Amino acid sequence: MKGREKAIVVADIIDNIRRVFQAVNEYSKKAERETGLTGPQLWAIKVVAESGPLKVSELARRMYLHPATVVGVIDRLEGRGLVSRMRSREDRRVVKIELTEQGKTLIVNAPEVAQGLLVRGLETLEHEQLLRMSVDLERLVEILGAQELPPKLLLSSEINLPGRSVPK
Amino acid sequence: MKGREKAIVVADIIDNIRRVFQAVNEYSKKAERETGLTGPQLWAIKVVAESGPLKVSELARRMYLHPATVVGVIDRLEGRGLVSRMRSREDRRVVKIELTEQGKTLIVNAPEVAQGLLVRGLETLEHEQLLRMSVDLERLVEILGAQELPPKLLLSSEINLPGRSVPK
DNA sequence: ACCAGATCGTTTGTGCTCAAATGTTTGGTG
DNA sequence: CACCAAACATTTGAGCACAAACGATCTGGT
């Protein structure tokens, strides 16, 4: 009767999932100490950096966050002079977020976010192992019933790294 | 040259990791609507329910949270009459948290937390698949450098489910 | 030209999370 | 006995996250 073993393996898996959660959080806090920016702030400024001027709603969409949350983040980034708000002339409802010169200089020597670490680590794996892991994670997603969660967004924009290294 | 394919698989993996994060959050919010309690509140009350009266610090440790955070959660649970604080007589610095009768009745028909869903789903998998997934997640943890994160706590208390179902 | 409805950014209110500071109690040590 | 360091819970302050409500603006239909 291998029910017992099974339970142990399940426990291991849950433990490791927890560790992944923890690690991502910890990593975000580490970046905080190095740049003076918090994780979300760094994330936001990176998205703006690589996708030009963005509407607030568009930025929120790319970060999977509520617009109301993003407004606060922008407030603080603007307070530090790293980004600036610009009302659009075609549609005066929208506000475009863009980097200031100060923001551009900061971005070049900002540390990687957790995703970067993850991407680089995964790239060192064999192709077969990658496929395996992809399948397994898909199964996990299936268990959680989260197949369609990010409704086919082009979230690749934040993670895709064409050839080799330097996702920065 | 399969560098391109590799990047695609990596992107898929990252996507699915994100989905797992999202799903756990969403799930916590769903529980919120069904019980009137937030995710952390429900989590805290479940831990107290199965591990008897607990010190604040002990509860914080089991939830991987800062004591200051737990104090706020307890405040709100106490405000709803679900738990009660009791100063220890042996050591008057410590405060024991225990369920009220109202809390006990709530706990029996409270919905599963995300972990429960995960555990039940994993249990339906083949033993081989479980081992595979365990190995893969371990690799993920390794990439994140999070091997020793939860410093060998008896966190099993929240997840172990000896024989079959009923992690509740 | 007007009005109903949608969209956009923002504000407000509640809760979670941590770091740092505070106050209390305990257990030693001089 | 007096003092002091450690342990404990709490408070305070800052940031993040969302729901709900709001004012301003744009759009489509009449």
CSV table of C-alpha atoms (C1' of nucleotides) in Angstrom, one decimal:
chain,number,residue,atom,x,y,z
A,1,MET,CA,0.0,0.0,0.0
A,2,LYS,CA,1.8,3.1,-1.2
A,3,GLY,CA,-0.8,5.6,0.0
A,4,ARG,CA,1.7,6.7,2.6
A,5,GLU,CA,4.5,7.4,0.1
A,6,LYS,CA,2.2,9.3,-2.0
A,7,ALA,CA,1.2,11.6,0.8
A,8,ILE,CA,4.9,12.3,1.5
A,9,VAL,CA,5.6,13.2,-2.1
A,10,VAL,CA,2.6,15.5,-2.1
A,11,ALA,CA,3.9,17.2,1.0
A,12,ASP,CA,7.2,17.7,-0.7
A,13,ILE,CA,5.6,19.2,-3.7
A,14,ILE,CA,3.5,21.6,-1.6
A,15,ASP,CA,6.6,22.5,0.4
A,16,ASN,CA,8.5,23.4,-2.8
A,17,ILE,CA,5.6,25.4,-4.1
A,18,ARG,CA,5.7,27.4,-0.9
A,19,ARG,CA,9.4,27.9,-1.2
A,20,VAL,CA,9.0,29.3,-4.7
A,21,PHE,CA,6.4,31.7,-3.4
A,22,GLN,CA,8.7,32.7,-0.5
A,23,ALA,CA,11.7,33.0,-2.8
A,24,VAL,CA,10.0,35.4,-5.2
A,25,ASN,CA,8.9,37.6,-2.3
A,26,GLU,CA,12.3,37.6,-0.7
A,27,TYR,CA,13.9,38.4,-4.0
A,28,SER,CA,11.7,41.4,-4.5
A,29,LYS,CA,12.7,42.6,-1.1
A,30,LYS,CA,16.4,42.2,-1.9
A,31,ALA,CA,16.0,44.3,-5.0
A,32,GLU,CA,14.4,46.9,-2.7
A,33,ARG,CA,17.5,47.3,-0.7
A,34,GLU,CA,19.8,47.6,-3.7
A,35,THR,CA,17.8,50.2,-5.6
A,36,GLY,CA,15.8,52.0,-3.0
A,37,LEU,CA,12.8,51.0,-5.0
A,38,THR,CA,10.2,48.4,-4.0
A,39,GLY,CA,9.5,45.4,-6.0
A,40,PRO,CA,6.3,46.7,-7.7
A,41,GLN,CA,8.0,50.1,-8.4
A,42,LEU,CA,10.9,48.4,-10.0
A,43,TRP,CA,8.6,46.2,-12.0
A,44,ALA,CA,6.5,49.1,-13.2
A,45,ILE,CA,9.5,51.2,-14.3
A,46,LYS,CA,10.9,48.2,-16.2
A,47,VAL,CA,7.7,47.7,-18.1
A,48,VAL,CA,7.5,51.4,-18.9
A,49,ALA,CA,11.2,51.3,-19.9
A,50,GLU,CA,10.7,48.7,-22.5
A,51,SER,CA,7.3,49.5,-23.8
A,52,GLY,CA,7.5,53.2,-24.3
A,53,PRO,CA,4.9,55.6,-23.0
A,54,LEU,CA,2.0,53.7,-21.6
A,55,LYS,CA,-1.5,54.5,-20.5
A,56,VAL,CA,-2.2,53.8,-16.9
A,57,SER,CA,-4.7,51.2,-17.8
A,58,GLU,CA,-2.3,49.6,-20.2
A,59,LEU,CA,0.4,49.5,-17.5
A,60,ALA,CA,-2.0,48.0,-15.1
A,61,ARG,CA,-3.0,45.3,-17.6
A,62,ARG,CA,0.6,44.3,-18.2
A,63,MET,CA,1.3,44.1,-14.5
A,64,TYR,CA,-1.9,42.1,-13.8
A,65,LEU,CA,-2.8,44.7,-11.3
A,66,HIS,CA,-5.8,46.9,-10.6
A,67,PRO,CA,-5.5,50.4,-12.0
A,68,ALA,CA,-6.1,51.9,-8.6
A,69,THR,CA,-3.0,50.1,-7.3
A,70,VAL,CA,-0.9,51.3,-10.2
A,71,VAL,CA,-1.9,54.9,-9.5
A,72,GLY,CA,-0.2,54.7,-6.1
A,73,VAL,CA,2.9,53.2,-7.6
A,74,ILE,CA,3.1,55.9,-10.2
A,75,ASP,CA,2.6,58.6,-7.6
A,76,ARG,CA,5.6,57.4,-5.7
A,77,LEU,CA,7.8,57.0,-8.8
A,78,GLU,CA,6.7,60.4,-9.9
A,79,GLY,CA,7.6,61.8,-6.5
A,80,ARG,CA,11.1,60.5,-7.0
A,81,GLY,CA,11.3,62.1,-10.4
A,82,LEU,CA,11.7,58.7,-12.2
A,83,VAL,CA,8.6,58.9,-14.4
A,84,SER,CA,6.3,61.7,-15.5
A,85,ARG,CA,2.6,61.9,-16.3
A,86,MET,CA,1.5,63.4,-19.6
A,87,ARG,CA,-2.1,64.0,-20.6
A,88,SER,CA,-2.9,62.8,-24.1
A,89,ARG,CA,-4.1,65.5,-26.5
A,90,GLU,CA,-6.2,63.2,-28.7
A,91,ASP,CA,-8.1,61.7,-25.7
A,92,ARG,CA,-7.9,63.9,-22.7
A,93,ARG,CA,-9.0,61.1,-20.4
A,94,VAL,CA,-5.8,59.2,-20.8
A,95,VAL,CA,-2.6,59.8,-19.0
A,96,LYS,CA,0.7,58.6,-20.5
A,97,ILE,CA,3.5,57.4,-18.3
A,98,GLU,CA,7.0,57.9,-19.5
A,99,LEU,CA,10.5,57.7,-18.1
A,100,THR,CA,12.4,60.9,-17.1
A,101,GLU,CA,16.1,61.1,-17.9
A,102,GLN,CA,16.7,60.2,-14.3
A,103,GLY,CA,14.5,57.1,-14.7
A,104,LYS,CA,16.4,56.1,-17.8
A,105,THR,CA,19.8,56.3,-16.1
A,106,LEU,CA,18.4,54.3,-13.2
A,107,ILE,CA,17.1,51.5,-15.3
A,108,VAL,CA,20.4,50.6,-16.9
A,109,ASN,CA,22.0,49.4,-13.7
A,110,ALA,CA,18.9,48.2,-11.9
A,111,PRO,CA,19.1,44.6,-10.8
A,112,GLU,CA,17.1,41.8,-12.3
A,113,VAL,CA,13.7,41.0,-11.0
A,114,ALA,CA,12.8,37.5,-10.0
A,115,GLN,CA,11.7,36.7,-13.5
A,116,GLY,CA,15.1,37.4,-14.9
A,117,LEU,CA,16.7,35.0,-12.4
A,118,LEU,CA,14.2,32.4,-13.3
A,119,VAL,CA,14.6,32.8,-17.0
A,120,ARG,CA,18.4,32.7,-16.8
A,121,GLY,CA,18.3,29.6,-14.7
A,122,LEU,CA,15.8,27.8,-16.9
A,123,GLU,CA,17.9,28.5,-20.0
A,124,THR,CA,20.7,26.5,-18.6
A,125,LEU,CA,18.6,23.4,-18.5
A,126,GLU,CA,18.4,20.7,-21.2
A,127,HIS,CA,15.7,21.0,-23.7
A,128,GLU,CA,14.1,17.8,-22.6
A,129,GLN,CA,14.1,18.9,-19.0
A,130,LEU,CA,12.4,22.1,-20.0
A,131,LEU,CA,9.7,20.2,-21.8
A,132,ARG,CA,9.1,18.0,-18.8
A,133,MET,CA,8.8,21.0,-16.5
A,134,SER,CA,6.5,22.7,-18.9
A,135,VAL,CA,4.2,19.7,-18.8
A,136,ASP,CA,4.3,19.4,-15.1
A,137,LEU,CA,3.5,23.0,-14.5
A,138,GLU,CA,0.7,22.8,-16.9
A,139,ARG,CA,-0.7,20.0,-14.9
A,140,LEU,CA,-0.4,22.1,-11.8
A,141,VAL,CA,-2.3,24.9,-13.5
A,142,GLU,CA,-4.9,22.4,-14.5
A,143,ILE,CA,-5.4,21.3,-10.9
A,144,LEU,CA,-5.9,24.9,-9.9
A,145,GLY,CA,-8.3,25.4,-12.7
A,146,ALA,CA,-6.3,28.4,-13.9
A,147,GLN,CA,-5.9,27.5,-17.5
A,148,GLU,CA,-7.2,30.7,-19.0
A,149,LEU,CA,-6.3,33.0,-16.2
A,150,PRO,CA,-4.2,35.6,-18.0
A,151,PRO,CA,-6.5,35.9,-20.9
A,152,LYS,CA,-3.9,35.4,-23.6
A,153,LEU,CA,-2.1,38.6,-23.0
A,154,LEU,CA,1.1,39.4,-24.7
A,155,LEU,CA,2.8,39.1,-21.4
A,156,SER,CA,5.7,37.7,-23.3
A,157,SER,CA,6.8,41.4,-23.6
A,158,GLU,CA,8.2,41.2,-20.2
A,159,ILE,CA,9.9,37.9,-20.4
A,160,ASN,CA,10.8,37.2,-24.0
A,161,LEU,CA,14.5,37.3,-24.6
A,162,PRO,CA,15.1,36.6,-28.3
A,163,GLY,CA,18.5,35.0,-28.6
A,164,ARG,CA,20.7,34.5,-25.6
A,165,SER,CA,21.3,36.3,-22.4
A,166,VAL,CA,20.7,40.0,-21.6
A,167,PRO,CA,17.0,40.2,-21.0
A,168,LYS,CA,17.9,43.5,-19.4
B,1,MET,CA,19.5,25.6,-33.9
B,2,LYS,CA,16.9,25.1,-31.2
B,3,GLY,CA,17.7,28.2,-29.2
B,4,ARG,CA,14.4,29.6,-30.4
B,5,GLU,CA,12.3,26.7,-29.3
B,6,LYS,CA,14.0,26.8,-25.9
B,7,ALA,CA,13.0,30.4,-25.4
B,8,ILE,CA,9.4,29.5,-26.2
B,9,VAL,CA,9.3,26.7,-23.7
B,10,VAL,CA,10.8,29.0,-21.1
B,11,ALA,CA,8.1,31.5,-21.7
B,12,ASP,CA,5.5,28.9,-21.3
B,13,ILE,CA,6.9,27.9,-18.0
B,14,ILE,CA,7.0,31.4,-16.7
B,15,ASP,CA,3.5,31.9,-17.9
B,16,ASN,CA,2.4,28.9,-15.9
B,17,ILE,CA,4.2,29.9,-12.8
B,18,ARG,CA,2.4,33.2,-13.0
B,19,ARG,CA,-0.9,31.4,-13.4
B,20,VAL,CA,-0.2,29.4,-10.3
B,21,PHE,CA,0.5,32.6,-8.4
B,22,GLN,CA,-2.7,34.2,-9.8
B,23,ALA,CA,-4.8,31.2,-9.1
B,24,VAL,CA,-3.8,31.0,-5.5
B,25,ASN,CA,-4.6,34.6,-5.0
B,26,GLU,CA,-7.9,34.3,-6.8
B,27,TYR,CA,-8.8,31.3,-4.7
B,28,SER,CA,-8.1,33.2,-1.6
B,29,LYS,CA,-10.5,35.9,-2.7
B,30,LYS,CA,-13.2,33.3,-3.6
B,31,ALA,CA,-13.0,32.0,0.0
B,32,GLU,CA,-13.4,35.5,1.1
B,33,ARG,CA,-16.7,35.9,-0.5
B,34,GLU,CA,-18.0,32.6,0.9
B,35,THR,CA,-17.0,33.1,4.5
B,36,GLY,CA,-16.7,36.8,4.9
B,37,LEU,CA,-13.2,36.1,6.0
B,38,THR,CA,-10.1,37.1,4.1
B,39,GLY,CA,-7.5,34.6,3.0
B,40,PRO,CA,-5.1,35.2,5.8
B,41,GLN,CA,-7.9,35.3,8.4
B,42,LEU,CA,-9.1,31.9,7.2
B,43,TRP,CA,-5.6,30.5,7.2
B,44,ALA,CA,-4.9,31.7,10.7
B,45,ILE,CA,-8.1,30.3,12.1
B,46,LYS,CA,-7.5,27.0,10.5
B,47,VAL,CA,-4.0,26.8,12.0
B,48,VAL,CA,-5.4,27.6,15.4
B,49,ALA,CA,-8.2,25.1,14.9
B,50,GLU,CA,-5.9,22.2,14.4
B,51,SER,CA,-3.0,23.2,16.7
B,52,GLY,CA,-4.8,24.1,19.8
B,53,PRO,CA,-4.1,27.4,21.7
B,54,LEU,CA,-1.1,29.0,20.2
B,55,LYS,CA,1.2,31.9,21.1
B,56,VAL,CA,1.2,34.8,18.7
B,57,SER,CA,4.8,34.2,17.8
B,58,GLU,CA,4.1,30.5,17.2
B,59,LEU,CA,1.2,31.3,15.0
B,60,ALA,CA,3.3,33.8,13.1
B,61,ARG,CA,6.0,31.2,12.7
B,62,ARG,CA,3.6,28.6,11.3
B,63,MET,CA,2.2,31.1,8.8
B,64,TYR,CA,5.6,32.3,7.7
B,65,LEU,CA,4.5,35.8,8.6
B,66,HIS,CA,5.8,38.6,10.8
B,67,PRO,CA,4.3,38.8,14.3
B,68,ALA,CA,3.2,42.3,13.6
B,69,THR,CA,1.2,41.1,10.7
B,70,VAL,CA,-0.5,38.4,12.7
B,71,VAL,CA,-1.5,40.8,15.5
B,72,GLY,CA,-3.6,42.7,13.0
B,73,VAL,CA,-5.2,39.5,11.7
B,74,ILE,CA,-6.0,38.4,15.2
B,75,ASP,CA,-7.5,41.8,16.0
B,76,ARG,CA,-10.0,41.4,13.3
B,77,LEU,CA,-10.8,37.8,14.1
B,78,GLU,CA,-11.3,38.7,17.7
B,79,GLY,CA,-13.5,41.6,16.7
B,80,ARG,CA,-15.8,39.1,15.0
B,81,GLY,CA,-15.8,36.9,18.1
B,82,LEU,CA,-14.1,34.0,16.3
B,83,VAL,CA,-11.0,33.8,18.5
B,84,SER,CA,-10.1,35.1,21.9
B,85,ARG,CA,-6.8,36.2,23.5
B,86,MET,CA,-5.8,34.8,26.8
B,87,ARG,CA,-2.8,35.9,28.7
B,88,SER,CA,-0.8,33.0,30.0
B,89,ARG,CA,-0.5,32.8,33.8
B,90,GLU,CA,2.9,31.1,33.8
B,91,ASP,CA,4.5,33.7,31.6
B,92,ARG,CA,2.5,36.9,31.4
B,93,ARG,CA,4.3,38.1,28.3
B,94,VAL,CA,2.7,35.5,26.1
B,95,VAL,CA,-0.8,35.7,24.7
B,96,LYS,CA,-2.6,32.5,23.8
B,97,ILE,CA,-4.9,32.5,20.9
B,98,GLU,CA,-7.8,30.0,21.0
B,99,LEU,CA,-11.1,29.5,19.1
B,100,THR,CA,-14.4,30.6,20.6
B,101,GLU,CA,-17.4,28.4,20.2
B,102,GLN,CA,-18.5,30.6,17.3
B,103,GLY,CA,-15.1,30.0,15.7
B,104,LYS,CA,-15.4,26.3,16.1
B,105,THR,CA,-18.8,26.2,14.4
B,106,LEU,CA,-17.4,28.3,11.6
B,107,ILE,CA,-14.5,26.1,11.0
B,108,VAL,CA,-16.4,23.0,10.3
B,109,ASN,CA,-18.2,24.3,7.2
B,110,ALA,CA,-15.4,26.6,6.0
B,111,PRO,CA,-14.3,26.0,2.4
B,112,GLU,CA,-10.9,24.6,1.6
B,113,VAL,CA,-8.0,26.9,1.2
B,114,ALA,CA,-5.9,26.7,-1.9
B,115,GLN,CA,-3.7,24.1,-0.4
B,116,GLY,CA,-6.5,21.7,0.1
B,117,LEU,CA,-7.5,22.0,-3.6
B,118,LEU,CA,-3.9,21.4,-4.5
B,119,VAL,CA,-3.5,18.4,-2.3
B,120,ARG,CA,-6.6,16.7,-3.5
B,121,GLY,CA,-5.7,17.3,-7.1
B,122,LEU,CA,-2.2,16.0,-6.7
B,123,GLU,CA,-3.5,12.9,-5.0
B,124,THR,CA,-5.3,11.9,-8.1
B,125,LEU,CA,-2.0,11.7,-10.0
B,126,GLU,CA,0.0,8.6,-10.7
B,127,HIS,CA,2.8,8.0,-8.3
B,128,GLU,CA,5.3,8.4,-11.1
B,129,GLN,CA,3.9,11.7,-12.2
B,130,LEU,CA,4.2,12.8,-8.6
B,131,LEU,CA,7.8,11.9,-8.4
B,132,ARG,CA,8.5,13.7,-11.7
B,133,MET,CA,6.8,16.8,-10.5
B,134,SER,CA,8.6,16.7,-7.2
B,135,VAL,CA,11.9,16.6,-8.9
B,136,ASP,CA,11.0,19.4,-11.3
B,137,LEU,CA,9.8,21.7,-8.5
B,138,GLU,CA,13.0,21.0,-6.6
B,139,ARG,CA,14.9,22.1,-9.6
B,140,LEU,CA,12.9,25.3,-9.7
B,141,VAL,CA,13.6,25.9,-6.1
B,142,GLU,CA,17.2,25.3,-6.8
B,143,ILE,CA,17.2,27.9,-9.5
B,144,LEU,CA,15.7,30.4,-7.1
B,145,GLY,CA,18.3,29.5,-4.5
B,146,ALA,CA,15.6,28.8,-2.0
B,147,GLN,CA,16.5,25.4,-0.8
B,148,GLU,CA,16.7,26.2,2.8
B,149,LEU,CA,14.1,28.8,3.0
B,150,PRO,CA,11.6,27.4,5.5
B,151,PRO,CA,14.3,26.4,8.0
B,152,LYS,CA,13.1,22.8,8.6
B,153,LEU,CA,9.9,23.8,10.3
B,154,LEU,CA,7.3,21.2,11.1
B,155,LEU,CA,5.2,22.9,8.5
B,156,SER,CA,3.8,19.5,7.7
B,157,SER,CA,1.3,20.1,10.4
B,158,GLU,CA,-0.7,22.2,8.0
B,159,ILE,CA,-0.5,20.0,5.0
B,160,ASN,CA,0.0,16.4,6.0
B,161,LEU,CA,-3.0,14.2,5.5
B,162,PRO,CA,-2.2,10.8,6.7
B,163,GLY,CA,-4.4,8.3,4.8
B,164,ARG,CA,-6.8,9.7,2.3
B,165,SER,CA,-8.8,12.9,2.0
B,166,VAL,CA,-10.0,15.1,4.8
B,167,PRO,CA,-7.1,17.5,5.2
B,168,LYS,CA,-9.8,19.6,7.0
C,1,DA,C1',-27.8,68.9,-30.7
C,2,DC,C1',-28.6,66.0,-27.2
C,3,DC,C1',-28.4,62.3,-24.1
C,4,DA,C1',-27.3,57.5,-22.3
C,5,DG,C1',-23.7,54.6,-21.6
C,6,DA,C1',-18.9,53.3,-21.7
C,7,DT,C1',-14.1,54.4,-20.6
C,8,DC,C1',-10.4,56.5,-18.0
C,9,DG,C1',-7.9,58.1,-14.1
C,10,DT,C1',-8.4,59.1,-9.5
C,11,DT,C1',-10.1,59.0,-4.6
C,12,DT,C1',-11.6,56.5,-0.6
C,13,DG,C1',-11.8,52.7,2.6
C,14,DT,C1',-10.3,48.1,4.2
C,15,DG,C1',-6.9,44.8,4.7
C,16,DC,C1',-2.3,42.6,4.4
C,17,DT,C1',2.8,42.9,5.0
C,18,DC,C1',7.1,44.3,6.9
C,19,DA,C1',10.6,47.2,9.6
C,20,DA,C1',11.4,49.8,13.5
C,21,DA,C1',10.2,51.5,17.9
C,22,DT,C1',7.8,50.8,22.4
C,23,DG,C1',6.4,48.7,26.7
C,24,DT,C1',6.2,44.7,29.6
C,25,DT,C1',7.8,40.6,31.7
C,26,DT,C1',11.2,37.1,32.5
C,27,DG,C1',15.6,35.1,33.8
C,28,DG,C1',20.1,35.8,35.0
C,29,DT,C1',24.3,38.1,36.8
C,30,DG,C1',26.9,41.1,39.4
D,1,DC,C1',18.7,43.0,45.8
D,2,DA,C1',19.5,45.8,41.7
D,3,DC,C1',20.4,45.7,37.1
D,4,DC,C1',20.3,44.1,32.2
D,5,DA,C1',19.7,41.4,28.3
D,6,DA,C1',16.5,38.6,26.0
D,7,DA,C1',11.7,37.4,24.7
D,8,DC,C1',7.1,38.7,23.9
D,9,DA,C1',3.2,41.4,22.1
D,10,DT,C1',1.9,45.6,20.4
D,11,DT,C1',2.0,50.1,18.0
D,12,DT,C1',3.4,53.1,14.3
D,13,DG,C1',4.6,54.2,9.6
D,14,DA,C1',5.0,53.1,4.6
D,15,DG,C1',3.8,50.5,0.7
D,16,DC,C1',0.8,47.3,-1.9
D,17,DA,C1',-3.7,45.3,-3.4
D,18,DC,C1',-8.5,45.5,-4.4
D,19,DA,C1',-13.6,47.1,-4.5
D,20,DA,C1',-16.5,50.8,-4.9
D,21,DA,C1',-17.7,55.4,-6.0
D,22,DC,C1',-16.6,59.6,-8.4
D,23,DG,C1',-16.0,63.2,-11.9
D,24,DA,C1',-14.4,64.0,-16.5
D,25,DT,C1',-14.4,62.7,-21.1
D,26,DC,C1',-15.5,60.3,-25.2
D,27,DT,C1',-18.7,57.6,-28.1
D,28,DG,C1',-22.9,56.1,-30.4
D,29,DG,C1',-27.6,56.6,-31.3
D,30,DT,C1',-31.7,59.4,-31.9
